[in-house]
Amino acid sequence: QQFYTPSIKIVIDEIMVRFCGRSVYTVKIKNKPIKQGYKVFVLCSHRYIYVFLWYSPLHSTANLVKLDYLIPTTSAVYQLTQLLP
């Protein structure tokens, strides 16, 4: 973040980092190319990950901004956009 400023074209997406070992922090999603792993919300610009948030089934909303009118996924998007310069 110190050496890169994203352009006006940004993308917010969720990605799965493959992990097949034993961990309480992994997520299992059927019918996906990566069925088990760590779930990460990322804010990208020109193929560069500017900032990311880890998702954990145990602490799914612990690191998110608490807003009554937003569901956890939308809260993650809101929090990522607040980290833009």
XYZ file of C-alpha atoms in Angstrom:
85
model
C 0.000 0.000 0.000
C 2.944 2.264 0.564
C 4.227 1.860 -3.008
C 0.995 1.429 -4.984
C -2.155 3.501 -5.400
C -5.080 1.702 -7.061
C -6.730 3.194 -10.116
C -10.407 4.100 -10.308
C -11.115 0.617 -11.704
C -11.175 -1.769 -8.755
C -12.626 -5.217 -8.140
C -13.770 -6.763 -4.871
C -13.957 -10.545 -4.946
C -13.739 -13.566 -2.726
C -11.062 -16.153 -3.383
C -10.311 -19.574 -1.982
C -6.763 -20.554 -1.040
C -6.572 -24.346 -1.359
C -5.846 -26.181 1.896
C -6.626 -29.857 2.431
C -5.162 -30.319 5.902
C -6.958 -30.107 9.217
C -7.849 -26.641 10.415
C -10.865 -25.096 12.121
C -10.410 -22.000 9.952
C -11.047 -23.648 6.566
C -14.290 -23.342 4.631
C -15.928 -26.125 2.616
C -18.007 -25.137 -0.430
C -19.550 -27.747 -2.714
C -19.653 -27.324 -6.498
C -16.595 -25.052 -6.623
C -13.216 -25.705 -8.289
C -11.530 -25.375 -4.887
C -13.853 -27.202 -2.496
C -11.911 -26.658 0.732
C -9.550 -23.952 1.872
C -9.229 -20.497 3.341
C -11.728 -17.884 2.176
C -10.341 -14.409 1.540
C -12.067 -11.186 0.474
C -9.744 -9.121 -1.731
C -9.728 -5.649 -3.247
C -7.768 -5.708 -6.517
C -6.670 -3.231 -9.140
C -4.838 -4.205 -12.346
C -4.162 -7.769 -11.101
C -2.615 -6.497 -7.881
C -4.151 -7.354 -4.504
C -4.260 -4.052 -2.679
C -5.849 -5.223 0.584
C -7.494 -8.416 1.837
C -9.585 -9.767 4.720
C -9.436 -13.378 5.928
C -12.766 -15.089 6.549
C -13.035 -17.647 9.342
C -16.090 -19.773 10.168
C -15.265 -19.338 13.865
C -14.837 -15.566 13.768
C -16.754 -14.668 10.620
C -17.797 -11.230 11.829
C -15.153 -10.533 14.474
C -12.995 -8.332 12.231
C -15.841 -6.638 10.379
C -17.412 -3.256 10.954
C -20.762 -3.876 12.667
C -23.604 -2.199 10.799
C -27.133 -3.385 11.560
C -28.387 -2.996 8.000
C -25.556 -4.997 6.334
C -25.045 -8.747 6.150
C -21.484 -10.029 6.837
C -20.508 -10.298 3.152
C -21.645 -6.739 2.469
C -19.830 -5.588 5.607
C -16.617 -7.076 4.190
C -17.104 -5.112 0.956
C -17.788 -1.935 2.951
C -14.696 -2.423 5.095
C -12.452 -3.068 2.080
C -13.637 0.128 0.387
C -12.952 2.132 3.550
C -9.280 1.126 3.284
C -8.860 2.857 -0.081
C -6.729 6.016 -0.134
